[in-house]
mmCIF file of C-alpha atoms and ligand atoms in Angstrom:
data_model
loop_
_atom_site.group_PDB
_atom_site.id
_atom_site.type_symbol
_atom_site.label_atom_id
_atom_site.label_comp_id
_atom_site.label_asym_id
_atom_site.label_seq_id
_atom_site.Cartn_x
_atom_site.Cartn_y
_atom_site.Cartn_z
ATOM 1 C CA MET B 1 0.031 -0.110 -0.016
ATOM 2 C CA SER B 2 2.661 2.527 0.963
ATOM 3 C CA LEU B 3 4.516 2.387 -2.463
ATOM 4 C CA GLN B 4 1.225 2.346 -4.350
ATOM 5 C CA ALA B 5 0.222 5.655 -2.615
ATOM 6 C CA PHE B 6 3.130 7.393 -4.373
ATOM 7 C CA SER B 7 2.058 6.270 -7.926
ATOM 8 C CA ASP B 8 0.119 8.447 -10.373
ATOM 9 C CA GLU B 9 -2.758 5.950 -10.410
ATOM 10 C CA TYR B 10 -3.576 6.350 -6.564
ATOM 11 C CA LEU B 11 -6.439 8.794 -5.966
ATOM 12 C CA PRO B 12 -5.553 10.603 -2.696
ATOM 13 C CA LYS B 13 -8.277 10.721 -0.112
ATOM 14 C CA ALA B 14 -7.371 14.373 0.564
ATOM 15 C CA ILE B 15 -6.896 16.782 -2.394
ATOM 16 C CA ILE B 16 -4.806 19.632 -1.085
ATOM 17 C CA ASP B 17 -5.787 23.100 -2.368
ATOM 18 C CA ARG B 18 -7.066 23.321 -5.859
ATOM 19 C CA GLU B 19 -10.568 24.513 -4.618
ATOM 20 C CA ASN B 20 -10.909 27.042 -7.339
ATOM 21 C CA GLU B 21 -10.121 24.630 -10.019
ATOM 22 C CA GLN B 22 -12.444 21.894 -8.527
ATOM 23 C CA ASP B 23 -15.286 24.548 -8.258
ATOM 24 C CA ALA B 24 -14.729 25.582 -11.906
ATOM 25 C CA ILE B 25 -14.877 22.169 -13.154
ATOM 26 C CA ALA B 26 -17.890 21.217 -10.923
ATOM 27 C CA SER B 27 -19.763 24.345 -12.199
ATOM 28 C CA TYR B 28 -19.049 23.462 -15.781
ATOM 29 C CA LEU B 29 -20.558 20.001 -15.207
ATOM 30 C CA LYS B 30 -23.524 21.654 -13.467
ATOM 31 C CA ASP B 31 -24.106 23.876 -16.474
ATOM 32 C CA ILE B 32 -24.188 20.830 -18.787
ATOM 33 C CA MET B 33 -26.792 19.165 -16.390
ATOM 34 C CA LEU B 34 -29.016 22.073 -15.789
ATOM 35 C CA MET B 35 -28.743 24.249 -18.980
ATOM 36 C CA LYS B 36 -28.800 21.285 -21.240
ATOM 37 C CA THR B 37 -25.814 22.308 -23.186
ATOM 38 C CA SER B 38 -22.897 20.644 -24.847
ATOM 39 C CA LYS B 39 -19.641 22.364 -23.945
ATOM 40 C CA VAL B 40 -15.846 21.853 -24.094
ATOM 41 C CA LEU B 41 -13.427 22.588 -21.368
ATOM 42 C CA TYR B 42 -9.663 22.938 -21.849
ATOM 43 C CA ILE B 43 -7.432 22.359 -18.812
ATOM 44 C CA HIS B 44 -3.831 22.988 -19.132
ATOM 45 C CA GLY B 45 -0.700 23.364 -16.911
ATOM 46 C CA SER B 46 2.781 21.924 -16.559
ATOM 47 C CA PRO B 47 3.450 18.269 -15.615
ATOM 48 C CA GLY B 48 2.603 17.009 -12.179
ATOM 49 C CA VAL B 49 0.537 19.957 -11.100
ATOM 50 C CA GLY B 50 -2.594 17.897 -10.318
ATOM 51 C CA LYS B 51 -4.737 18.109 -13.465
ATOM 52 C CA SER B 52 -5.412 14.371 -13.768
ATOM 53 C CA THR B 53 -5.918 13.778 -10.118
ATOM 54 C CA VAL B 54 -8.470 16.693 -9.752
ATOM 55 C CA VAL B 55 -10.437 15.926 -12.885
ATOM 56 C CA ARG B 56 -10.554 12.274 -11.815
ATOM 57 C CA ALA B 57 -11.848 13.320 -8.292
ATOM 58 C CA VAL B 58 -14.436 15.711 -9.559
ATOM 59 C CA LEU B 59 -15.625 13.292 -12.127
ATOM 60 C CA SER B 60 -15.990 10.456 -9.812
ATOM 61 C CA GLN B 61 -18.064 12.552 -7.457
ATOM 62 C CA PHE B 62 -20.138 13.681 -10.512
ATOM 63 C CA GLU B 63 -20.659 10.076 -11.588
ATOM 64 C CA ASP B 64 -21.799 9.053 -8.035
ATOM 65 C CA SER B 65 -24.375 11.691 -7.764
ATOM 66 C CA ASN B 66 -25.833 11.594 -11.242
ATOM 67 C CA GLU B 67 -27.522 8.260 -12.114
ATOM 68 C CA ASN B 68 -28.001 9.183 -15.658
ATOM 69 C CA SER B 69 -24.570 9.900 -16.406
ATOM 70 C CA VAL B 70 -21.821 8.219 -18.387
ATOM 71 C CA VAL B 71 -18.242 9.147 -17.650
ATOM 72 C CA ALA B 72 -15.134 8.132 -19.674
ATOM 73 C CA HIS B 73 -11.839 9.452 -18.441
ATOM 74 C CA LEU B 74 -9.248 8.289 -21.142
ATOM 75 C CA SER B 75 -5.612 8.552 -21.018
ATOM 76 C CA CYS B 76 -4.571 9.349 -24.606
ATOM 77 C CA THR B 77 -0.887 8.478 -24.514
ATOM 78 C CA SER B 78 -1.757 4.931 -25.616
ATOM 79 C CA LEU B 79 -5.023 5.398 -27.504
ATOM 80 C CA THR B 80 -5.842 6.046 -31.096
ATOM 81 C CA PRO B 81 -9.010 7.893 -32.210
ATOM 82 C CA TYR B 82 -10.661 4.806 -33.203
ATOM 83 C CA LEU B 83 -9.853 3.061 -29.816
ATOM 84 C CA CYS B 84 -11.139 6.010 -28.052
ATOM 85 C CA LEU B 85 -14.544 5.894 -29.871
ATOM 86 C CA GLN B 86 -14.691 2.172 -29.250
ATOM 87 C CA GLU B 87 -14.136 2.651 -25.506
ATOM 88 C CA ILE B 88 -16.829 5.370 -25.361
ATOM 89 C CA HIS B 89 -19.187 3.137 -27.481
ATOM 90 C CA SER B 90 -18.660 0.316 -24.957
ATOM 91 C CA LYS B 91 -19.545 2.513 -22.064
ATOM 92 C CA VAL B 92 -22.622 4.087 -23.804
ATOM 93 C CA CYS B 93 -23.980 1.059 -25.772
ATOM 94 C CA GLY B 94 -22.031 -1.889 -24.416
ATOM 95 C CA GLN B 95 -19.459 -3.799 -26.260
ATOM 96 C CA LEU B 96 -19.331 -3.884 -29.943
ATOM 97 C CA SER B 97 -20.636 -6.905 -31.544
ATOM 98 C CA LYS B 98 -19.126 -6.455 -34.925
ATOM 99 C CA ARG B 99 -16.556 -4.166 -36.358
ATOM 100 C CA LEU B 100 -17.878 -0.727 -37.286
ATOM 101 C CA THR B 101 -16.351 2.157 -38.913
ATOM 102 C CA SER B 102 -15.604 5.384 -36.806
ATOM 103 C CA GLN B 103 -18.613 7.110 -38.476
ATOM 104 C CA GLU B 104 -20.913 4.139 -37.702
ATOM 105 C CA ILE B 105 -19.705 4.303 -33.956
ATOM 106 C CA VAL B 106 -20.360 7.921 -33.743
ATOM 107 C CA MET B 107 -23.793 7.404 -35.069
ATOM 108 C CA GLU B 108 -24.573 4.633 -32.692
ATOM 109 C CA ILE B 109 -23.393 6.527 -29.689
ATOM 110 C CA THR B 110 -25.406 9.530 -30.624
ATOM 111 C CA ARG B 111 -28.533 7.536 -31.236
ATOM 112 C CA ARG B 112 -28.171 5.750 -27.767
ATOM 113 C CA LEU B 113 -27.509 9.037 -25.954
ATOM 114 C CA LEU B 114 -30.700 10.637 -27.355
ATOM 115 C CA LEU B 115 -32.727 7.430 -26.583
ATOM 116 C CA LYS B 116 -31.649 7.039 -23.051
ATOM 117 C CA LYS B 117 -31.309 10.860 -22.413
ATOM 118 C CA TYR B 118 -27.763 10.098 -20.951
ATOM 119 C CA VAL B 119 -25.441 12.717 -19.894
ATOM 120 C CA LEU B 120 -21.998 11.991 -21.453
ATOM 121 C CA ILE B 121 -18.760 13.378 -20.125
ATOM 122 C CA VAL B 122 -15.494 12.495 -21.876
ATOM 123 C CA ALA B 123 -12.233 13.644 -20.488
ATOM 124 C CA LEU B 124 -9.267 13.223 -22.788
ATOM 125 C CA ASP B 125 -6.124 13.219 -20.660
ATOM 126 C CA ASN B 126 -2.985 14.275 -22.454
ATOM 127 C CA PHE B 127 -5.077 14.475 -25.625
ATOM 128 C CA ASP B 128 -2.267 16.351 -27.428
ATOM 129 C CA LYS B 129 -0.207 13.113 -27.405
ATOM 130 C CA MET B 130 -2.580 11.352 -29.489
ATOM 131 C CA GLN B 131 -1.951 11.111 -33.178
ATOM 132 C CA ASP B 132 -4.607 12.472 -35.503
ATOM 133 C CA VAL B 133 -6.576 13.786 -32.546
ATOM 134 C CA GLU B 134 -8.179 16.543 -34.635
ATOM 135 C CA GLN B 135 -10.091 13.771 -36.458
ATOM 136 C CA LEU B 136 -11.520 12.549 -33.235
ATOM 137 C CA LEU B 137 -12.481 16.057 -32.105
ATOM 138 C CA TRP B 138 -14.391 16.509 -35.416
ATOM 139 C CA SER B 139 -16.247 13.417 -34.436
ATOM 140 C CA PHE B 140 -17.210 14.659 -31.062
ATOM 141 C CA HIS B 141 -18.017 17.996 -32.584
ATOM 142 C CA GLU B 142 -20.534 16.079 -34.663
ATOM 143 C CA ILE B 143 -22.050 14.327 -31.530
ATOM 144 C CA MET B 144 -22.216 17.767 -29.677
ATOM 145 C CA GLN B 145 -24.258 19.088 -32.446
ATOM 146 C CA LYS B 146 -26.899 16.515 -32.021
ATOM 147 C CA VAL B 147 -26.801 15.654 -28.372
ATOM 148 C CA PRO B 148 -28.070 18.216 -25.695
ATOM 149 C CA ARG B 149 -25.807 17.188 -22.806
ATOM 150 C CA PHE B 150 -22.368 16.223 -23.701
ATOM 151 C CA GLY B 151 -19.269 17.492 -21.934
ATOM 152 C CA LEU B 152 -15.770 17.210 -23.573
ATOM 153 C CA ILE B 153 -12.804 17.971 -21.180
ATOM 154 C CA LEU B 154 -9.423 18.326 -22.851
ATOM 155 C CA VAL B 155 -6.435 18.116 -20.590
ATOM 156 C CA SER B 156 -2.904 18.892 -21.735
ATOM 157 C CA THR B 157 0.567 19.867 -20.596
ATOM 158 C CA SER B 158 1.210 21.704 -23.841
ATOM 159 C CA LYS B 159 2.744 25.190 -23.661
ATOM 160 C CA PHE B 160 0.907 25.998 -27.014
ATOM 161 C CA GLU B 161 -2.558 27.523 -27.056
ATOM 162 C CA LEU B 162 -5.281 25.020 -28.039
ATOM 163 C CA MET B 163 -6.034 27.161 -31.183
ATOM 164 C CA ASP B 164 -2.372 26.415 -32.417
ATOM 165 C CA MET B 165 -2.735 22.790 -31.746
ATOM 166 C CA VAL B 166 -6.130 22.180 -33.469
ATOM 167 C CA GLY B 167 -6.351 25.035 -35.981
ATOM 168 C CA GLU B 168 -8.642 28.042 -36.055
ATOM 169 C CA ARG B 169 -11.616 26.269 -37.853
ATOM 170 C CA LEU B 170 -11.995 23.537 -35.342
ATOM 171 C CA TYR B 171 -11.263 25.814 -32.389
ATOM 172 C CA SER B 172 -14.024 28.144 -33.455
ATOM 173 C CA ARG B 173 -16.479 25.382 -33.306
ATOM 174 C CA LEU B 174 -15.338 24.086 -29.902
ATOM 175 C CA ARG B 175 -15.273 27.406 -28.140
ATOM 176 C CA PRO B 176 -13.784 25.916 -25.007
ATOM 177 C CA GLU B 177 -13.837 27.340 -21.452
ATOM 178 C CA VAL B 178 -10.239 27.390 -20.184
ATOM 179 C CA ILE B 179 -8.822 26.475 -16.803
ATOM 180 C CA GLU B 180 -5.086 26.832 -16.001
ATOM 181 C CA PHE B 181 -3.431 24.956 -13.333
ATOM 182 C CA LYS B 182 -0.534 26.827 -11.940
ATOM 183 C CA PRO B 183 2.604 25.309 -10.408
ATOM 184 C CA TYR B 184 2.314 24.624 -6.674
ATOM 185 C CA SER B 185 4.108 26.894 -4.131
ATOM 186 C CA ALA B 186 6.661 25.257 -1.555
ATOM 187 C CA ASN B 187 3.764 25.530 1.155
ATOM 188 C CA ARG B 188 1.305 23.446 -0.932
ATOM 189 C CA LEU B 189 3.925 20.874 -1.857
ATOM 190 C CA PHE B 190 4.680 20.651 1.834
ATOM 191 C CA GLU B 191 1.108 19.912 2.707
ATOM 192 C CA ILE B 192 0.670 17.385 -0.207
ATOM 193 C CA MET B 193 3.704 15.378 0.994
ATOM 194 C CA LYS B 194 2.615 15.578 4.652
ATOM 195 C CA SER B 195 -0.783 14.361 3.886
ATOM 196 C CA ARG B 196 0.451 11.607 1.526
ATOM 197 C CA ILE B 197 2.737 10.139 4.197
ATOM 198 C CA LEU B 198 -0.333 10.031 6.603
ATOM 199 C CA GLU B 199 -2.409 8.215 3.933
ATOM 200 C CA ALA B 200 0.506 5.766 3.111
ATOM 201 C CA TYR B 201 1.972 5.017 6.434
ATOM 202 C CA GLY B 202 -0.674 6.287 9.143
ATOM 203 C CA LYS B 203 1.972 8.146 11.003
ATOM 204 C CA PRO B 204 4.485 11.030 10.307
ATOM 205 C CA ILE B 205 7.736 9.317 9.170
ATOM 206 C CA ALA B 206 9.477 12.572 8.029
ATOM 207 C CA GLU B 207 10.683 15.609 9.874
ATOM 208 C CA ASP B 208 9.073 18.960 8.883
ATOM 209 C CA SER B 209 12.483 20.530 8.055
ATOM 210 C CA ALA B 210 13.133 17.617 5.752
ATOM 211 C CA LEU B 211 9.872 18.069 3.918
ATOM 212 C CA GLU B 212 10.461 21.901 3.781
ATOM 213 C CA LYS B 213 13.673 21.215 1.970
ATOM 214 C CA ILE B 214 12.114 19.063 -0.691
ATOM 215 C CA ALA B 215 9.190 21.460 -1.038
ATOM 216 C CA GLU B 216 11.534 24.431 -1.710
ATOM 217 C CA PHE B 217 13.526 22.286 -4.192
ATOM 218 C CA ALA B 218 10.414 21.228 -6.232
ATOM 219 C CA GLU B 219 8.996 24.829 -6.183
ATOM 220 C CA VAL B 220 12.158 26.204 -7.797
ATOM 221 C CA ASN B 221 12.211 23.286 -10.360
ATOM 222 C CA GLY B 222 8.615 23.698 -11.770
ATOM 223 C CA GLY B 223 6.283 23.346 -8.691
ATOM 224 C CA SER B 224 5.325 19.833 -9.521
ATOM 225 C CA ALA B 225 3.649 17.594 -6.930
ATOM 226 C CA ARG B 226 4.940 14.501 -8.723
ATOM 227 C CA HIS B 227 8.410 15.674 -8.534
ATOM 228 C CA ALA B 228 8.095 16.388 -4.833
ATOM 229 C CA LEU B 229 6.596 13.059 -4.134
ATOM 230 C CA LYS B 230 9.252 11.287 -6.043
ATOM 231 C CA ILE B 231 12.050 12.832 -4.012
ATOM 232 C CA LEU B 232 10.125 12.090 -0.765
ATOM 233 C CA LEU B 233 9.844 8.488 -1.825
ATOM 234 C CA ASP B 234 13.623 8.340 -2.600
ATOM 235 C CA SER B 235 14.272 9.957 0.763
ATOM 236 C CA ILE B 236 12.143 7.443 2.551
ATOM 237 C CA GLU B 237 14.037 4.605 0.837
ATOM 238 C CA GLU B 238 17.332 6.084 1.854
ATOM 239 C CA ALA B 239 16.307 6.557 5.551
ATOM 240 C CA GLN B 240 15.156 3.005 5.521
ATOM 241 C CA ARG B 241 18.489 1.743 3.991
ATOM 242 C CA LEU B 242 20.270 3.736 6.811
ATOM 243 C CA GLU B 243 17.903 2.284 9.355
ATOM 244 C CA LEU B 244 16.555 5.665 10.532
ATOM 245 C CA SER B 245 13.144 5.880 12.039
ATOM 246 C CA LYS B 246 12.374 9.349 10.250
ATOM 247 C CA VAL B 247 13.553 11.076 7.179
ATOM 248 C CA ASN B 248 15.627 13.963 8.244
ATOM 249 C CA SER B 249 17.320 16.963 6.424
ATOM 250 C CA GLN B 250 20.667 15.122 6.067
ATOM 251 C CA VAL B 251 19.058 12.235 4.130
ATOM 252 C CA VAL B 252 17.037 14.801 1.942
ATOM 253 C CA GLU B 253 20.168 16.737 1.217
ATOM 254 C CA LYS B 254 21.972 13.451 0.017
ATOM 255 C CA VAL B 255 18.921 12.580 -2.137
ATOM 256 C CA LEU B 256 18.865 16.270 -3.616
ATOM 257 C CA GLU B 257 22.425 16.124 -4.643
ATOM 258 C CA GLN B 258 21.736 13.028 -6.680
ATOM 259 C CA GLU B 259 18.431 14.606 -8.043
ATOM 260 C CA LYS B 260 20.430 17.744 -9.089
ATOM 261 C CA LYS B 261 22.852 15.559 -11.185
ATOM 262 C CA ASN B 262 19.898 13.739 -12.641
ATOM 263 C CA LEU B 263 18.154 16.929 -13.646
ATOM 264 C CA LEU B 264 21.312 18.262 -15.188
ATOM 265 C CA LEU B 265 21.817 15.093 -17.083
ATOM 266 C CA SER B 266 18.355 15.145 -18.402
ATOM 267 C CA GLU B 267 18.732 18.863 -19.430
ATOM 268 C CA LEU B 268 21.875 18.039 -21.263
ATOM 269 C CA HIS B 269 20.173 15.146 -22.898
ATOM 270 C CA GLU B 270 17.372 17.416 -24.123
ATOM 271 C CA LEU B 271 19.642 19.918 -25.606
ATOM 272 C CA LYS B 272 21.571 17.074 -27.346
ATOM 273 C CA GLU B 273 18.164 16.039 -28.871
ATOM 274 C CA GLU B 274 16.696 19.439 -29.491
ATOM 275 C CA ALA B 275 19.724 21.508 -30.642
ATOM 276 C CA PRO B 276 22.717 19.237 -31.505
ATOM 277 C CA ARG B 277 24.814 21.976 -32.825
ATOM 278 C CA GLU B 278 24.357 24.061 -29.686
ATOM 279 C CA TYR B 279 25.310 20.960 -27.734
ATOM 280 C CA GLU B 280 28.480 20.536 -29.902
ATOM 281 C CA VAL B 281 29.295 24.180 -29.039
ATOM 282 C CA LEU B 282 28.898 23.482 -25.351
ATOM 283 C CA LYS B 283 31.177 20.474 -25.686
ATOM 284 C CA VAL B 284 33.865 22.558 -27.427
ATOM 285 C CA ILE B 285 33.837 24.968 -24.373
ATOM 286 C CA ALA B 286 34.068 22.066 -21.944
ATOM 287 C CA GLU B 287 37.116 20.658 -23.858
ATOM 288 C CA LEU B 288 38.674 24.122 -23.878
ATOM 289 C CA SER B 289 38.175 24.509 -20.262
ATOM 290 C CA VAL B 290 40.601 21.606 -19.546
ATOM 291 C CA LYS B 291 43.583 23.651 -20.850
ATOM 292 C CA GLU B 292 42.404 27.391 -20.918
ATOM 293 C CA GLU B 293 41.754 29.455 -17.683
ATOM 294 C CA ASN B 294 40.096 32.254 -19.670
ATOM 295 C CA ILE B 295 37.670 31.376 -22.583
ATOM 296 C CA TYR B 296 36.544 34.115 -24.924
ATOM 297 C CA THR B 297 34.082 34.003 -27.737
ATOM 298 C CA GLY B 298 36.967 34.307 -30.345
ATOM 299 C CA LEU B 299 38.663 31.208 -28.913
ATOM 300 C CA VAL B 300 35.366 29.107 -29.182
ATOM 301 C CA GLU B 301 35.025 30.388 -32.763
ATOM 302 C CA GLU B 302 38.387 29.030 -33.588
ATOM 303 C CA ALA B 303 37.966 25.735 -31.886
ATOM 304 C CA VAL B 304 34.550 25.214 -33.491
ATOM 305 C CA LYS B 305 36.176 25.862 -36.964
ATOM 306 C CA GLU B 306 38.901 23.498 -36.229
ATOM 307 C CA LYS B 307 36.412 20.779 -35.559
ATOM 308 C CA GLY B 308 34.813 21.306 -38.897
ATOM 309 C CA LEU B 309 31.456 22.592 -37.472
ATOM 310 C CA MET B 310 29.843 25.291 -39.648
ATOM 311 C CA VAL B 311 28.666 27.834 -37.123
ATOM 312 C CA CYS B 312 28.732 31.570 -37.961
ATOM 313 C CA ARG B 313 29.388 34.222 -35.477
ATOM 314 C CA ARG B 314 25.746 35.344 -35.097
ATOM 315 C CA SER B 315 24.633 31.687 -34.515
ATOM 316 C CA LEU B 316 27.569 31.273 -32.013
ATOM 317 C CA GLU B 317 26.377 34.330 -30.100
ATOM 318 C CA TYR B 318 22.764 33.131 -30.071
ATOM 319 C CA TYR B 319 23.874 29.575 -28.898
ATOM 320 C CA LEU B 320 25.995 31.180 -26.012
ATOM 321 C CA SER B 321 23.177 33.202 -24.679
ATOM 322 C CA ASP B 322 20.711 30.263 -24.856
ATOM 323 C CA LEU B 323 23.384 28.149 -23.028
ATOM 324 C CA GLU B 324 23.417 30.860 -20.319
ATOM 325 C CA ARG B 325 19.507 30.903 -20.231
ATOM 326 C CA ARG B 326 19.669 27.226 -19.717
ATOM 327 C CA GLY B 327 22.072 27.670 -16.655
ATOM 328 C CA PHE B 328 25.053 25.882 -18.461
ATOM 329 C CA LEU B 329 27.387 28.779 -18.467
ATOM 330 C CA LYS B 330 27.857 32.532 -17.526
ATOM 331 C CA LEU B 331 28.785 35.253 -19.857
ATOM 332 C CA ASN B 332 30.664 38.204 -18.644
ATOM 333 C CA SER B 333 31.208 41.196 -21.002
ATOM 334 C CA ILE B 334 34.626 42.578 -20.479
ATOM 335 C CA ARG B 335 36.672 45.440 -21.898
ATOM 336 C CA ILE B 336 39.850 44.550 -23.676
ATOM 337 C CA ASN B 337 41.873 47.870 -24.800
ATOM 338 C CA LYS B 338 39.268 49.784 -26.584
ATOM 339 C CA GLY B 339 37.018 46.856 -27.590
ATOM 340 C CA HIS B 340 35.119 44.540 -25.561
ATOM 341 C CA SER B 341 34.862 40.784 -25.423
ATOM 342 C CA THR B 342 32.786 38.004 -23.819
ATOM 343 C CA LYS B 343 34.389 35.866 -21.201
ATOM 344 C CA ILE B 344 32.682 32.436 -20.954
ATOM 345 C CA GLU B 345 32.587 30.570 -17.737
ATOM 346 C CA LEU B 346 31.337 27.007 -17.518
ATOM 347 C CA ILE B 347 29.190 26.518 -14.469
ATOM 348 C CA ILE B 348 28.328 22.838 -14.590
ATOM 349 C CA PRO B 349 30.943 20.025 -14.113
ATOM 350 C CA ARG B 350 32.785 19.511 -17.414
ATOM 351 C CA GLU B 351 32.586 15.610 -16.763
ATOM 352 C CA SER B 352 28.792 15.788 -17.231
ATOM 353 C CA ILE B 353 29.251 16.837 -20.998
ATOM 354 C CA SER B 354 30.237 13.862 -23.096
HETATM 355 N N1 LIG S 1 -3.694 18.762 -4.899
HETATM 356 C C1 LIG S 1 -3.080 17.641 -4.626
HETATM 357 N N2 LIG S 1 -3.311 17.026 -3.527
HETATM 358 C C2 LIG S 1 -2.825 15.737 -3.344
HETATM 359 N N3 LIG S 1 -1.993 15.187 -4.260
HETATM 360 C C3 LIG S 1 -1.747 15.761 -5.424
HETATM 361 C C4 LIG S 1 -2.373 17.015 -5.715
HETATM 362 N N4 LIG S 1 -1.829 17.356 -6.906
HETATM 363 C C5 LIG S 1 -1.090 16.502 -7.341
HETATM 364 N N5 LIG S 1 -1.028 15.567 -6.526
HETATM 365 C C6 LIG S 1 -0.264 14.275 -6.749
HETATM 366 O O1 LIG S 1 0.797 14.473 -7.561
HETATM 367 C C7 LIG S 1 1.065 13.588 -8.596
HETATM 368 C C8 LIG S 1 0.854 14.138 -9.976
HETATM 369 O O2 LIG S 1 -0.462 14.635 -10.175
HETATM 370 P P1 LIG S 1 -1.079 14.496 -11.500
HETATM 371 O O3 LIG S 1 -0.871 13.121 -12.128
HETATM 372 O O4 LIG S 1 -2.658 14.804 -11.327
HETATM 373 O O5 LIG S 1 -0.457 15.629 -12.345
HETATM 374 P P2 LIG S 1 -0.803 16.093 -13.835
HETATM 375 O O6 LIG S 1 -0.963 17.493 -13.883
HETATM 376 O O7 LIG S 1 -1.979 15.323 -14.536
HETATM 377 O O8 LIG S 1 0.530 15.861 -14.655
HETATM 378 P P3 LIG S 1 0.755 15.327 -16.104
HETATM 379 O O9 LIG S 1 0.534 16.690 -16.890
HETATM 380 O O10 LIG S 1 2.210 14.981 -16.252
HETATM 381 O O11 LIG S 1 -0.190 14.299 -16.582
HETATM 382 C C9 LIG S 1 -0.057 12.444 -8.344
HETATM 383 O O12 LIG S 1 0.698 11.423 -7.378
HETATM 384 C C10 LIG S 1 -1.001 13.143 -7.485
HETATM 385 O O13 LIG S 1 -1.722 12.254 -6.430
HETATM 386 MG MG1 LIG S 2 -1.951 13.853 -16.037
#
């Protein structure tokens, strides 16, 4: 039970904070029930900030208190539009007896909803990860046109606006209400961890000062509850390994050291995938730092050329400022005689770049 309570699938008994978001979703559902309208709700926010958990909790309350409702909460990462329709069909009409086309499934769902006067709520979790999702959204739009009470909730971590993702034409048909989940503050992360420990172990097994450390770290690194809970679990395991009765600050510090390394490695990996040329420039700087005490832009430019990389001065300057923004190096503008140059300081361990 204790390990399971730290997984994403676990539905916490106590949801900390997020009252406004819960109220907004509940009132969206109430509108559908009372006003007999079909509407779309778009929920977005960075990873691990409680979108799925809150949607799941509100929907399960809704389902329990509305007999005539059919609720489908679907995780889209492993679904295709067809599988999605099939799943909804089986909830609304029962299992498919023969293979139908998407269009036929849509028609059967629509017919059944009208006949039974069901309220259908579909939540597509991480819908932006599904291939050809637009096609599915058009199908839902078709159902929405014919059925009085259909709610479509779209959940995503995307930084892009929904309109950019689905195009103006579809967007203007869906006209969604929007709820944004903001990252958690350290205080909220502290409360989430504290309550999760009680749910999992029935007693406090971490000192408050230790939880505060984790909360502050997770706040600075994106305010994700998933991240905080992962570090907490690592700390619990480390404390158990050391046969301590409670997680204390020292244990957390040790775990955070490792976590920082992991984060750095994954940021470097991301850079390598997203911007391989920029990564090569960083690698050149790391190599230069072995023998040179002071590294200037000119020196990097020469070394880059020597390696046969085609990077012009303007691109190089862009890469350097982006590498600074990513926190890998620091640029200092310095005066040399009458001109000026940029001194480059690598601020991550050079061994981490390979
Ligand atoms: N308000 C909260 N109270 C209690 N636990 C929470 C809360 N918010 C998030 N959590 C916990 O944090 C973890 C991540 O939450 P969740 O999966 O809902 O995030 P998400 O926003 O859907 O992330 P993603 O965008 O990656 O899907 C889960 O273990 C969840 O139980
Ligand atoms: Mg989620």
